[in-house]
Short mmCIF file of C-alpha atoms in Angstrom, two decimals:
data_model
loop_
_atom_site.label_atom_id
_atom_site.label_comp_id
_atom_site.label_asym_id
_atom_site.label_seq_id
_atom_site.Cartn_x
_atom_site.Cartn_y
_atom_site.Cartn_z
CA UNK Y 1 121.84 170.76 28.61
CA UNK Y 2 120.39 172.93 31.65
CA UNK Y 3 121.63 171.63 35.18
CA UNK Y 4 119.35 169.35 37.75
CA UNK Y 5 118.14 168.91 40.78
CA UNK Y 6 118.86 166.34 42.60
CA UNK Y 7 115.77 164.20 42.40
CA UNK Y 8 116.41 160.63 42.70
CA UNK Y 9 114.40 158.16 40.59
CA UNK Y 10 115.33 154.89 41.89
CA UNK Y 11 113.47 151.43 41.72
CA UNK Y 12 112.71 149.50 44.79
CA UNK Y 13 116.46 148.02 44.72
CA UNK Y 14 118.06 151.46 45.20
CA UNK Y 15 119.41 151.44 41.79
CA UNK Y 16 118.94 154.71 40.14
CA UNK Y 17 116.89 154.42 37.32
CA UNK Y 18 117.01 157.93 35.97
CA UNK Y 19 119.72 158.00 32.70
CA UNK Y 20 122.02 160.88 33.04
CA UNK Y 21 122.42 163.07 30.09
CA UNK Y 22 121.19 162.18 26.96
CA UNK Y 23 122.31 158.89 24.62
CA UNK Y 24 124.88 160.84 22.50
CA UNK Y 25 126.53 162.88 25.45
CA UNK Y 26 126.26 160.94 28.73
CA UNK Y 27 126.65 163.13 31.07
CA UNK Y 28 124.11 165.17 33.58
CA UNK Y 29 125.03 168.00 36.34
CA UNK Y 30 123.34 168.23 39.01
CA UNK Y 31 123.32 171.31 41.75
CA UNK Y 32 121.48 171.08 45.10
CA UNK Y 33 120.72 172.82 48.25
CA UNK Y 34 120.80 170.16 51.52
CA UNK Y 35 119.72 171.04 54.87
CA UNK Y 36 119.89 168.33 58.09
CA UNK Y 37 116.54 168.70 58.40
CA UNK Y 38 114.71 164.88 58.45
CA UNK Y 39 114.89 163.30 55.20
CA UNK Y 40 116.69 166.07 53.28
CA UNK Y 41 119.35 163.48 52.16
CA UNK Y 42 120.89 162.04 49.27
CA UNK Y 43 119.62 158.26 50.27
CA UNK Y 44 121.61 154.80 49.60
CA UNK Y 45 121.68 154.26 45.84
CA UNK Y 46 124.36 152.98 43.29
CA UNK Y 47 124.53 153.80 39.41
CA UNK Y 48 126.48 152.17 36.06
CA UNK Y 49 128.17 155.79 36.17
CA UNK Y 50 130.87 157.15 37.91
CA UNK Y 51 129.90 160.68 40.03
CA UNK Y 52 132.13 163.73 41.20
CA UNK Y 53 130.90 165.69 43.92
CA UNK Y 54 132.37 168.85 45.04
CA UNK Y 55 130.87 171.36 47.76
CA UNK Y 56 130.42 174.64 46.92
CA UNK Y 57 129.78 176.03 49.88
CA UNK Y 58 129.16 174.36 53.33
CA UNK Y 59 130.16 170.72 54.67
CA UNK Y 60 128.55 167.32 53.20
CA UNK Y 61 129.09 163.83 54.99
CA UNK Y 62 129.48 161.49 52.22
CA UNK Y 63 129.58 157.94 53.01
CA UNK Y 64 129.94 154.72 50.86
CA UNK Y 65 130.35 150.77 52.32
CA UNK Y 66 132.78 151.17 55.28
CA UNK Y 67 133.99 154.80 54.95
CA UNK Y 68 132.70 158.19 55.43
CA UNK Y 69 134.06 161.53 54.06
CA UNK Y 70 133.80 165.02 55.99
CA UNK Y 71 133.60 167.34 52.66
CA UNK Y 72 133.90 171.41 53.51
CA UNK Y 73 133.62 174.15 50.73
CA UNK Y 74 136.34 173.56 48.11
CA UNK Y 75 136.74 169.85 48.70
CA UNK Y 76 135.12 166.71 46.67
CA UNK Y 77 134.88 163.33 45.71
CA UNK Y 78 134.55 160.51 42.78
CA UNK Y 79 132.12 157.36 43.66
CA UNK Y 80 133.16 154.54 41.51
CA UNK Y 81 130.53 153.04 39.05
CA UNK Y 82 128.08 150.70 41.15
CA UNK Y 83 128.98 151.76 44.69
CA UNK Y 84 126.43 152.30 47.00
CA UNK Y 85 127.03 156.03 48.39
CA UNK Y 86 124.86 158.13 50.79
CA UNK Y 87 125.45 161.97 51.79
CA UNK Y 88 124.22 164.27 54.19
CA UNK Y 89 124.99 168.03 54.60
CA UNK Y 90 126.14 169.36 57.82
CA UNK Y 91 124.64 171.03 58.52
CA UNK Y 92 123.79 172.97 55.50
CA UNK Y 93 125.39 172.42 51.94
CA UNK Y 94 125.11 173.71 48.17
CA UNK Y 95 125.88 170.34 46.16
CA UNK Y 96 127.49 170.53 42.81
CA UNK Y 97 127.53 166.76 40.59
CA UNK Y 98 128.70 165.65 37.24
CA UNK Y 99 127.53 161.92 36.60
CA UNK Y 100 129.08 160.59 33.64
CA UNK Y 101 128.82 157.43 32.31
CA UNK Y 102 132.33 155.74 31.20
CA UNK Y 103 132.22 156.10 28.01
CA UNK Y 104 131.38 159.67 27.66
CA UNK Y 105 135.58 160.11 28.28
CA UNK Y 106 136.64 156.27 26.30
CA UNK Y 107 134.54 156.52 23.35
CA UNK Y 108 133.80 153.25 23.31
CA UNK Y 109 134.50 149.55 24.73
CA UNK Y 110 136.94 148.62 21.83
CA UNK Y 111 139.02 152.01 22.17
CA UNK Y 112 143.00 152.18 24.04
CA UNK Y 113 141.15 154.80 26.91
CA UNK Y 114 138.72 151.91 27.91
CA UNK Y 115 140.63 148.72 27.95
CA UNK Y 116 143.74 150.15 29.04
CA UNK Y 117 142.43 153.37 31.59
CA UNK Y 118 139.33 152.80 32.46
CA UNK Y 119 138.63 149.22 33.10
CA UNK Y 120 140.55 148.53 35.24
CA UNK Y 121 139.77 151.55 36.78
CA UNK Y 122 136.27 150.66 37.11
CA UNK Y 123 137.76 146.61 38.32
CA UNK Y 124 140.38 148.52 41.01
CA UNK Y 125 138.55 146.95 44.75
CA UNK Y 126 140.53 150.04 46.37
CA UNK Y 127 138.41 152.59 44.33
CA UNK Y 128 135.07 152.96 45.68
CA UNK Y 129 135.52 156.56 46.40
CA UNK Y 130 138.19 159.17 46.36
CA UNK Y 131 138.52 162.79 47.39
CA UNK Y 132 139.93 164.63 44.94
CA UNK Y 133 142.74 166.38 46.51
CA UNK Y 134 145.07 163.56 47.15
CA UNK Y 135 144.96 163.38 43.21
CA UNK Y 136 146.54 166.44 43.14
CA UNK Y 137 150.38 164.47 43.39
CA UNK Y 138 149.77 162.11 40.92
CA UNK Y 139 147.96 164.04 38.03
CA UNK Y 140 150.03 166.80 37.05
CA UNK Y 141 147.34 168.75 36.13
CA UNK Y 142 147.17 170.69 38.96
CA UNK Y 143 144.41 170.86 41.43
CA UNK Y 144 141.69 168.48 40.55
CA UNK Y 145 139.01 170.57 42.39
CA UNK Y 146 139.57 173.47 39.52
CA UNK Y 147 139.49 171.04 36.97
CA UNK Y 148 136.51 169.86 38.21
CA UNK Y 149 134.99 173.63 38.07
CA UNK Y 150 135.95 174.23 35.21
CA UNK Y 151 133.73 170.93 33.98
CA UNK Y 152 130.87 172.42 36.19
CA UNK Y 153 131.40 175.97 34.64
CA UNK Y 154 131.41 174.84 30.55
CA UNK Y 155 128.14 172.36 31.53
CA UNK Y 156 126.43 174.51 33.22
CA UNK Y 157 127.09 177.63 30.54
CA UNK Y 158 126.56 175.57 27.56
CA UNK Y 159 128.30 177.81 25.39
CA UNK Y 160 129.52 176.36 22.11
CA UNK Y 161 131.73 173.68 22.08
CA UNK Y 162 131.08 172.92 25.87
CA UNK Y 163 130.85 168.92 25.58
CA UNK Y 164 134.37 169.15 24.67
CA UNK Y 165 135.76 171.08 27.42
CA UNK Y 166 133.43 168.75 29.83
CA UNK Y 167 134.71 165.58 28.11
CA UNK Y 168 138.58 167.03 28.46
CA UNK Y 169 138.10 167.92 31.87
CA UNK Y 170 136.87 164.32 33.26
CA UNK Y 171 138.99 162.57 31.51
CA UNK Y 172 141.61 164.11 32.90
CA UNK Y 173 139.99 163.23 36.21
CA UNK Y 174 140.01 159.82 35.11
CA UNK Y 175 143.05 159.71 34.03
CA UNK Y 176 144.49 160.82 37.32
CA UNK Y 177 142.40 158.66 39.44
CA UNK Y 178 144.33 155.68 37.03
CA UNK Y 179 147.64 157.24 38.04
CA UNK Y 180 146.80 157.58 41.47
CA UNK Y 181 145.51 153.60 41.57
CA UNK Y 182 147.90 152.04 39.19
CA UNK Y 183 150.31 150.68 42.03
CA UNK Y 184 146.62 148.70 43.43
CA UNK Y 185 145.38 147.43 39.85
CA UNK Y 186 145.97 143.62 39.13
CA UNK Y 187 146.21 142.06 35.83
CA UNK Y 188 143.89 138.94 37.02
CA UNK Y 189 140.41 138.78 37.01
CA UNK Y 190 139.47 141.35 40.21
CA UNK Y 191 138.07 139.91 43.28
CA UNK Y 192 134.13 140.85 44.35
CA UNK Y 193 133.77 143.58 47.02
CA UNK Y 194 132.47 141.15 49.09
CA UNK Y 195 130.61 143.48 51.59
CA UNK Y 196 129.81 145.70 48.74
CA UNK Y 197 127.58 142.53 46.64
CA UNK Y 198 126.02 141.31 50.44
CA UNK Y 199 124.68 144.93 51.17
CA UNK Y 200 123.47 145.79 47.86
CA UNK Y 201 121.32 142.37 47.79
CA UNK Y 202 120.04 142.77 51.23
CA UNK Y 203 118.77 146.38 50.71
CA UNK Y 204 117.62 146.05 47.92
CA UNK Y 205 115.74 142.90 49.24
CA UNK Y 206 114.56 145.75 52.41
CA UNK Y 207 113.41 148.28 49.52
CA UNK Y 208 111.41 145.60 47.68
CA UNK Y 209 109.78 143.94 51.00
CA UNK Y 210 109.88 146.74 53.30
CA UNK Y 211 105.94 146.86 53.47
CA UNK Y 212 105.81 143.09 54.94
CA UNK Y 213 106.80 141.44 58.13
CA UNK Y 214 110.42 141.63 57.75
CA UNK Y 215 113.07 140.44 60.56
CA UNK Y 216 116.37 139.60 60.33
CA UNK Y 217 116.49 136.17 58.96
CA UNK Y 218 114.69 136.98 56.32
CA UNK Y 219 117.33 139.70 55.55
CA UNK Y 220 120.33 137.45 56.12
CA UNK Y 221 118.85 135.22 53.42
CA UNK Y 222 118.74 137.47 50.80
CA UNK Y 223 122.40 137.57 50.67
CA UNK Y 224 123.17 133.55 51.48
CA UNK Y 225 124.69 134.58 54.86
CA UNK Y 226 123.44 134.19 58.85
CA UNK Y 227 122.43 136.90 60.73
CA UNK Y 228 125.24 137.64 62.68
CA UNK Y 229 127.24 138.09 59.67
CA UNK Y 230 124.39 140.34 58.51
CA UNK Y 231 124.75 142.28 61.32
CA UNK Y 232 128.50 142.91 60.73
CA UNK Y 233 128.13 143.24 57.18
CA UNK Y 234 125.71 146.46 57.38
CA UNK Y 235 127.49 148.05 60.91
CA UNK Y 236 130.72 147.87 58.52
CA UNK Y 237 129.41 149.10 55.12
CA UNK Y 238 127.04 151.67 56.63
CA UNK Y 239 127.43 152.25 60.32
CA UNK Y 240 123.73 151.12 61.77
CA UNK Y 241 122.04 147.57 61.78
CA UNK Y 242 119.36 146.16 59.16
CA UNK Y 243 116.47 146.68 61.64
CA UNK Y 244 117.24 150.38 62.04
CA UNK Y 245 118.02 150.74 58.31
CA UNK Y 246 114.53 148.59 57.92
CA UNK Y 247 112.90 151.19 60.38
CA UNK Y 248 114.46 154.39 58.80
CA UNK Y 249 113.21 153.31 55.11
CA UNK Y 250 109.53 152.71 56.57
CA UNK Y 251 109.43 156.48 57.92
CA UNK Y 252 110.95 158.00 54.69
CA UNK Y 253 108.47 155.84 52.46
CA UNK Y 254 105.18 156.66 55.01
CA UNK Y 255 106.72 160.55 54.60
CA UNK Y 256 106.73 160.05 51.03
CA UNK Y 257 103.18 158.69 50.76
CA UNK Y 258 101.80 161.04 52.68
CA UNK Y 259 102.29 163.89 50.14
CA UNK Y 260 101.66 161.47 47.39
CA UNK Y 261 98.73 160.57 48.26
CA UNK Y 262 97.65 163.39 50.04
CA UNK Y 263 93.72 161.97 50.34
CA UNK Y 264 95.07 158.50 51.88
CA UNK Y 265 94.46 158.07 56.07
CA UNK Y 266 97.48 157.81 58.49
CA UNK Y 267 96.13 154.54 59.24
CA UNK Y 268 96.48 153.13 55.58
CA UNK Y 269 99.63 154.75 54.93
CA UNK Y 270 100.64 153.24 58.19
CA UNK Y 271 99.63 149.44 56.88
CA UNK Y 272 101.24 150.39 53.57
CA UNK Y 273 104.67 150.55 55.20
CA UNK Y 274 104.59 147.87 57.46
CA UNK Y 275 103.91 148.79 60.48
CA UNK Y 276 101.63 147.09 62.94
CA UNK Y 277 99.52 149.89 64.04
CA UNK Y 278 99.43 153.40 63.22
CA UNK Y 279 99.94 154.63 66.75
CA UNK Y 280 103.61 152.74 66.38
CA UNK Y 281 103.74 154.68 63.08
CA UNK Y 282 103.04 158.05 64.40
CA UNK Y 283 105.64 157.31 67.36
CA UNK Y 284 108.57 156.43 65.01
CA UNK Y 285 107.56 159.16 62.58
CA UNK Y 286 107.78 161.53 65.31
CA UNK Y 287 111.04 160.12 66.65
CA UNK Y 288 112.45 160.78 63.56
CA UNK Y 289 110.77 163.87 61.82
CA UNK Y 290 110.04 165.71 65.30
CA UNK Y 291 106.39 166.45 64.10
CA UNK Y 292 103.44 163.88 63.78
CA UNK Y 293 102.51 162.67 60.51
CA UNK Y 294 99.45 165.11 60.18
CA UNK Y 295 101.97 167.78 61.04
CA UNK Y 296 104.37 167.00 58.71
CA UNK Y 297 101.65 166.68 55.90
CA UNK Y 298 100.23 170.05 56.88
CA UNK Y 299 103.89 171.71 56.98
CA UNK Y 300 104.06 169.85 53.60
CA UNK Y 301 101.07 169.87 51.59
CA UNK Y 302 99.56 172.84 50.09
CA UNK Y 303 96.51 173.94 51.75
CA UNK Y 304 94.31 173.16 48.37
CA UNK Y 305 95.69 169.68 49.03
CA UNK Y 306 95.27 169.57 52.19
CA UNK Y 307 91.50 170.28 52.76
CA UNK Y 308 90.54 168.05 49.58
CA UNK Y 309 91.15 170.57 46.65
CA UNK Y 310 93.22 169.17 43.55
CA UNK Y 311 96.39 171.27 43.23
CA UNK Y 312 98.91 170.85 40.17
CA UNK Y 313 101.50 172.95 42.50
CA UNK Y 314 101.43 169.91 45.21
CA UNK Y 315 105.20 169.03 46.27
CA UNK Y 316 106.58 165.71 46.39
CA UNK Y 317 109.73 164.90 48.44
CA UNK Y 318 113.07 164.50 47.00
#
Protein backbone atom coordinates (compact mmCIF):
# COMPACT_ATOMS: atom_id res chain seq x y z
CA UNK A 1 0.00 0.00 0.00
CA UNK A 2 2.28 2.90 -1.55
CA UNK A 3 2.26 6.20 0.64
CA UNK A 4 0.06 9.57 -0.27
CA UNK A 5 -0.01 12.83 -0.72
CA UNK A 6 -1.76 14.82 1.12
CA UNK A 7 -4.71 15.71 -1.04
CA UNK A 8 -7.76 16.43 0.80
CA UNK A 9 -11.12 15.28 -0.58
CA UNK A 10 -13.59 16.84 1.61
CA UNK A 11 -17.38 17.68 1.02
CA UNK A 12 -18.69 21.11 1.49
CA UNK A 13 -18.97 20.40 5.46
CA UNK A 14 -15.20 19.92 5.86
CA UNK A 15 -15.60 16.34 6.53
CA UNK A 16 -13.09 14.33 4.71
CA UNK A 17 -14.62 12.17 2.42
CA UNK A 18 -11.63 10.28 1.12
CA UNK A 19 -11.52 6.49 3.05
CA UNK A 20 -8.08 5.81 4.26
CA UNK A 21 -6.62 2.53 3.39
CA UNK A 22 -8.53 -0.03 2.02
CA UNK A 23 -11.78 -2.01 3.77
CA UNK A 24 -9.70 -4.96 5.12
CA UNK A 25 -6.65 -2.85 6.47
CA UNK A 26 -7.77 0.67 7.43
CA UNK A 27 -5.09 2.46 7.45
CA UNK A 28 -3.37 5.14 4.84
CA UNK A 29 0.16 7.10 5.20
CA UNK A 30 0.49 10.02 4.02
CA UNK A 31 3.97 12.15 3.43
CA UNK A 32 3.98 15.83 2.38
CA UNK A 33 6.10 18.74 1.62
CA UNK A 34 4.41 22.29 3.16
CA UNK A 35 5.67 25.62 2.43
CA UNK A 36 3.96 29.10 4.06
CA UNK A 37 3.37 30.13 0.89
CA UNK A 38 -0.69 31.23 0.49
CA UNK A 39 -2.86 28.33 0.63
CA UNK A 40 -0.20 25.61 1.04
CA UNK A 41 -2.06 24.34 4.17
CA UNK A 42 -3.62 21.44 5.60
CA UNK A 43 -7.26 23.31 5.87
CA UNK A 44 -10.03 22.76 8.76
CA UNK A 45 -11.38 19.23 8.37
CA UNK A 46 -12.37 16.35 10.85
CA UNK A 47 -12.44 12.47 10.07
CA UNK A 48 -14.15 9.06 11.84
CA UNK A 49 -10.27 8.18 12.20
CA UNK A 50 -7.81 8.99 14.55
CA UNK A 51 -4.34 10.68 12.82
CA UNK A 52 -0.58 10.77 14.05
CA UNK A 53 1.50 13.35 12.72
CA UNK A 54 5.12 13.56 13.21
CA UNK A 55 7.64 16.12 11.43
CA UNK A 56 10.35 14.89 9.76
CA UNK A 57 12.13 17.65 9.21
CA UNK A 58 11.19 21.37 9.78
CA UNK A 59 8.42 23.01 12.17
CA UNK A 60 4.45 22.53 11.57
CA UNK A 61 1.79 24.69 13.56
CA UNK A 62 -0.91 22.33 14.24
CA UNK A 63 -3.98 23.64 15.66
CA UNK A 64 -7.36 22.01 16.72
CA UNK A 65 -10.57 23.95 18.68
CA UNK A 66 -8.79 26.16 21.30
CA UNK A 67 -5.14 24.96 21.14
CA UNK A 68 -2.28 25.17 18.88
CA UNK A 69 0.91 23.00 18.78
CA UNK A 70 4.52 24.34 17.69
CA UNK A 71 5.84 20.83 16.15
CA UNK A 72 9.90 20.90 15.20
CA UNK A 73 11.72 17.86 13.54
CA UNK A 74 11.37 14.81 15.81
CA UNK A 75 8.18 15.88 17.54
CA UNK A 76 4.33 14.83 16.74
CA UNK A 77 0.90 14.51 17.51
CA UNK A 78 -2.48 12.24 17.65
CA UNK A 79 -5.92 14.17 16.62
CA UNK A 80 -8.72 12.32 18.16
CA UNK A 81 -11.46 10.83 15.81
CA UNK A 82 -13.87 13.80 14.70
CA UNK A 83 -11.81 16.81 15.77
CA UNK A 84 -11.53 19.53 13.62
CA UNK A 85 -7.57 20.12 13.16
CA UNK A 86 -5.71 22.59 10.85
CA UNK A 87 -1.75 22.78 10.27
CA UNK A 88 0.58 25.00 8.77
CA UNK A 89 4.38 24.60 8.28
CA UNK A 90 6.69 27.20 9.44
CA UNK A 91 7.96 27.95 7.61
CA UNK A 92 8.81 24.95 5.66
CA UNK A 93 7.95 21.24 6.71
CA UNK A 94 8.20 17.49 5.37
CA UNK A 95 4.84 15.93 6.88
CA UNK A 96 4.73 12.31 7.74
CA UNK A 97 0.73 10.78 8.67
CA UNK A 98 -0.73 7.48 9.55
CA UNK A 99 -4.68 7.74 9.62
CA UNK A 100 -6.13 4.77 11.00
CA UNK A 101 -9.45 4.06 11.59
CA UNK A 102 -10.23 2.44 15.23
CA UNK A 103 -10.66 -0.64 14.46
CA UNK A 104 -7.68 -1.36 12.41
CA UNK A 105 -5.88 -1.83 16.26
CA UNK A 106 -9.59 -3.36 18.20
CA UNK A 107 -10.65 -5.72 15.67
CA UNK A 108 -13.92 -5.06 16.08
CA UNK A 109 -16.82 -3.26 18.22
CA UNK A 110 -17.62 -6.46 20.30
CA UNK A 111 -13.78 -7.18 21.14
CA UNK A 112 -12.02 -6.35 25.08
CA UNK A 113 -9.48 -3.60 22.98
CA UNK A 114 -12.65 -1.59 21.87
CA UNK A 115 -15.02 -1.48 24.73
CA UNK A 116 -12.54 -1.41 27.31
CA UNK A 117 -9.35 0.82 25.45
CA UNK A 118 -10.59 2.48 22.91
CA UNK A 119 -13.97 3.84 23.59
CA UNK A 120 -13.55 5.54 25.96
CA UNK A 121 -10.63 6.71 24.48
CA UNK A 122 -12.41 8.00 21.60
CA UNK A 123 -15.45 9.47 24.55
CA UNK A 124 -12.29 11.12 26.79
CA UNK A 125 -13.42 15.39 26.27
CA UNK A 126 -9.60 15.97 27.33
CA UNK A 127 -8.33 14.10 24.17
CA UNK A 128 -8.67 16.13 21.18
CA UNK A 129 -5.03 16.12 20.50
CA UNK A 130 -1.83 15.03 22.09
CA UNK A 131 1.86 15.35 21.34
CA UNK A 132 3.42 12.37 21.61
CA UNK A 133 6.24 12.93 23.88
CA UNK A 134 4.46 13.45 27.11
CA UNK A 135 3.36 9.73 26.39
CA UNK A 136 6.64 8.79 26.81
CA UNK A 137 6.01 8.44 31.06
CA UNK A 138 3.07 6.61 30.88
CA UNK A 139 3.67 3.95 28.06
CA UNK A 140 6.61 2.07 28.88
CA UNK A 141 7.41 1.52 25.57
CA UNK A 142 9.81 3.95 25.25
CA UNK A 143 9.72 6.94 23.05
CA UNK A 144 6.51 7.12 21.19
CA UNK A 145 8.07 9.18 18.32
CA UNK A 146 10.27 5.83 17.36
CA UNK A 147 7.40 3.80 17.68
CA UNK A 148 5.71 5.88 15.53
CA UNK A 149 8.72 5.49 12.82
CA UNK A 150 8.91 2.43 13.02
CA UNK A 151 4.91 2.31 11.87
CA UNK A 152 5.95 4.87 9.09
CA UNK A 153 9.05 2.67 8.13
CA UNK A 154 7.06 -1.06 7.82
CA UNK A 155 4.02 1.05 5.79
CA UNK A 156 5.90 2.73 3.77
CA UNK A 157 8.37 -0.50 2.88
CA UNK A 158 5.61 -2.90 2.57
CA UNK A 159 7.70 -5.75 3.05
CA UNK A 160 5.96 -8.94 4.11
CA UNK A 161 4.13 -9.06 7.06
CA UNK A 162 4.10 -5.15 7.36
CA UNK A 163 0.26 -4.73 8.44
CA UNK A 164 1.30 -6.47 11.48
CA UNK A 165 4.14 -4.48 12.58
CA UNK A 166 1.84 -1.24 11.62
CA UNK A 167 -1.11 -2.67 13.59
CA UNK A 168 1.46 -3.49 16.73
CA UNK A 169 2.92 -0.26 16.57
CA UNK A 170 -0.46 1.96 16.89
CA UNK A 171 -1.85 0.06 19.14
CA UNK A 172 0.67 0.53 21.28
CA UNK A 173 0.14 4.22 20.64
CA UNK A 174 -3.27 3.72 21.62
CA UNK A 175 -2.73 1.98 24.29
CA UNK A 176 -0.51 4.62 25.81
CA UNK A 177 -2.65 7.49 24.97
CA UNK A 178 -5.39 5.21 27.35
CA UNK A 179 -2.74 5.15 30.06
CA UNK A 180 -1.89 8.57 29.75
CA UNK A 181 -5.93 9.62 29.92
CA UNK A 182 -7.22 7.03 32.25
CA UNK A 183 -7.11 9.41 35.43
CA UNK A 184 -9.72 11.93 32.92
CA UNK A 185 -12.08 9.00 31.59
CA UNK A 186 -15.61 8.79 33.30
CA UNK A 187 -17.74 5.82 33.49
CA UNK A 188 -21.05 8.03 32.60
CA UNK A 189 -22.23 8.86 29.43
CA UNK A 190 -19.39 11.73 28.23
CA UNK A 191 -20.43 15.24 27.95
CA UNK A 192 -20.47 17.03 24.17
CA UNK A 193 -17.44 19.24 23.36
CA UNK A 194 -19.60 21.92 23.34
CA UNK A 195 -17.41 24.38 21.26
CA UNK A 196 -16.25 21.48 19.27
CA UNK A 197 -20.32 20.51 17.93
CA UNK A 198 -21.04 24.72 17.54
CA UNK A 199 -17.91 25.14 15.21
CA UNK A 200 -18.24 22.11 13.23
CA UNK A 201 -22.06 23.12 12.38
CA UNK A 202 -21.28 26.65 11.65
CA UNK A 203 -18.42 25.86 9.16
CA UNK A 204 -19.72 23.51 7.74
CA UNK A 205 -22.89 25.73 7.28
CA UNK A 206 -19.87 28.59 5.77
CA UNK A 207 -18.53 25.68 3.36
CA UNK A 208 -22.02 24.82 2.10
CA UNK A 209 -23.28 28.66 1.72
CA UNK A 210 -20.13 30.39 1.26
CA UNK A 211 -21.14 31.46 -2.40
CA UNK A 212 -24.33 33.50 -1.00
CA UNK A 213 -24.84 36.60 1.03
CA UNK A 214 -23.68 35.34 4.24
CA UNK A 215 -23.35 37.61 7.58
CA UNK A 216 -23.21 36.74 10.88
CA UNK A 217 -26.67 35.96 11.91
CA UNK A 218 -27.06 33.72 9.53
CA UNK A 219 -23.93 31.92 10.92
CA UNK A 220 -25.00 32.13 14.55
CA UNK A 221 -28.13 30.25 13.47
CA UNK A 222 -26.67 27.40 12.16
CA UNK A 223 -25.53 26.40 15.50
CA UNK A 224 -28.85 27.64 17.70
CA UNK A 225 -26.66 30.36 19.35
CA UNK A 226 -26.47 34.54 19.00
CA UNK A 227 -23.83 36.14 17.47
CA UNK A 228 -21.86 37.22 20.16
CA UNK A 229 -21.54 33.79 21.33
CA UNK A 230 -20.57 32.98 17.74
CA UNK A 231 -18.02 35.28 17.90
CA UNK A 232 -16.46 33.73 21.06
CA UNK A 233 -17.08 30.36 20.00
CA UNK A 234 -14.76 30.60 16.70
CA UNK A 235 -11.95 33.31 18.42
CA UNK A 236 -11.71 30.28 21.06
CA UNK A 237 -11.75 27.13 18.85
CA UNK A 238 -9.72 28.72 16.04
CA UNK A 239 -8.21 32.07 16.84
CA UNK A 240 -10.03 34.51 14.05
CA UNK A 241 -13.81 35.50 13.68
CA UNK A 242 -16.51 33.86 11.23
CA UNK A 243 -16.32 36.82 8.81
CA UNK A 244 -12.56 36.43 8.34
CA UNK A 245 -12.86 32.61 8.30
CA UNK A 246 -15.97 33.41 5.72
CA UNK A 247 -13.48 35.73 3.76
CA UNK A 248 -10.42 33.33 3.85
CA UNK A 249 -12.64 30.26 2.44
CA UNK A 250 -13.94 32.63 -0.53
CA UNK A 251 -10.17 33.33 -1.66
CA UNK A 252 -9.05 29.63 -1.32
CA UNK A 253 -12.30 28.43 -3.26
CA UNK A 254 -11.92 31.51 -6.15
CA UNK A 255 -7.96 30.13 -6.11
CA UNK A 256 -9.24 26.78 -6.54
CA UNK A 257 -11.61 27.59 -9.41
CA UNK A 258 -9.40 29.37 -11.15
CA UNK A 259 -7.20 26.36 -12.10
CA UNK A 260 -10.26 24.26 -12.33
CA UNK A 261 -11.76 25.94 -14.60
CA UNK A 262 -9.06 27.44 -16.24
CA UNK A 263 -11.46 28.89 -19.35
CA UNK A 264 -13.93 30.61 -16.66
CA UNK A 265 -13.55 34.83 -16.37
CA UNK A 266 -12.33 36.48 -13.07
CA UNK A 267 -15.60 38.05 -13.09
CA UNK A 268 -17.64 34.69 -12.91
CA UNK A 269 -15.36 33.06 -10.65
CA UNK A 270 -15.71 36.19 -8.66
CA UNK A 271 -19.83 35.79 -8.53
CA UNK A 272 -19.24 32.09 -7.93
CA UNK A 273 -17.69 32.81 -4.53
CA UNK A 274 -19.69 35.44 -3.31
CA UNK A 275 -18.34 38.34 -3.73
CA UNK A 276 -20.03 41.50 -4.85
CA UNK A 277 -17.80 42.60 -7.56
CA UNK A 278 -14.76 41.27 -8.96
CA UNK A 279 -12.65 44.33 -8.31
CA UNK A 280 -13.41 43.42 -4.34
CA UNK A 281 -12.33 39.91 -5.43
CA UNK A 282 -9.11 40.79 -7.00
CA UNK A 283 -8.35 43.13 -3.84
CA UNK A 284 -8.84 40.33 -1.23
CA UNK A 285 -7.16 37.80 -3.50
CA UNK A 286 -4.27 39.98 -3.62
CA UNK A 287 -4.31 40.73 0.10
CA UNK A 288 -3.99 37.32 0.65
CA UNK A 289 -2.02 35.55 -2.25
CA UNK A 290 0.26 38.76 -2.95
CA UNK A 291 -0.40 38.35 -6.79
CA UNK A 292 -3.73 39.16 -8.70
CA UNK A 293 -5.88 36.44 -9.71
CA UNK A 294 -4.59 36.45 -13.42
CA UNK A 295 -1.18 36.24 -11.84
CA UNK A 296 -1.73 33.57 -9.76
CA UNK A 297 -3.48 31.58 -12.65
CA UNK A 298 -0.55 32.30 -14.94
CA UNK A 299 2.10 31.26 -12.09
CA UNK A 300 -0.35 28.29 -11.88
CA UNK A 301 -1.69 27.07 -15.00
CA UNK A 302 0.28 25.50 -17.65
CA UNK A 303 0.78 27.63 -20.56
CA UNK A 304 -1.37 25.04 -22.91
CA UNK A 305 -4.04 25.91 -20.36
CA UNK A 306 -3.54 29.05 -20.16
CA UNK A 307 -3.86 30.37 -23.79
CA UNK A 308 -6.94 27.92 -24.48
CA UNK A 309 -5.10 24.56 -25.26
CA UNK A 310 -6.50 21.33 -23.41
CA UNK A 311 -3.69 19.93 -21.23
CA UNK A 312 -4.03 16.47 -19.28
CA UNK A 313 -0.79 17.76 -17.19
CA UNK A 314 -3.01 20.86 -15.77
CA UNK A 315 -2.46 21.13 -11.80
CA UNK A 316 -5.10 21.45 -9.38
CA UNK A 317 -4.46 22.81 -5.84
CA UNK A 318 -4.17 20.70 -2.86
Amino acid sequence: MALQDCALNLNRAGRELQPHGMPDFPCAGYSSVYTDSAGDVVPWHWHEDLEVIYVESGHLRLQVPGKTFHLKQGEGAVVNSNILHFAAAEPLCELHSLVFHPLLVTGGQDSVFFKRYVAPLLQCRSFDCCPLDPLAGDSGEGNPAAVFTSAFGAFSGESLGYEFVVREKLSRICCSLYMYYAHAMDSREPVPNTDNMRIQKMISFIHEHFHENLDLARIARAADIGERECLRCFKRAIQTSPMQYLLKYRITQGASMLLRSPHSSISSIAGMCGFSSPSNFSQMFARFFKCTPREYRKINCPPSICFGFPSSEARTMR
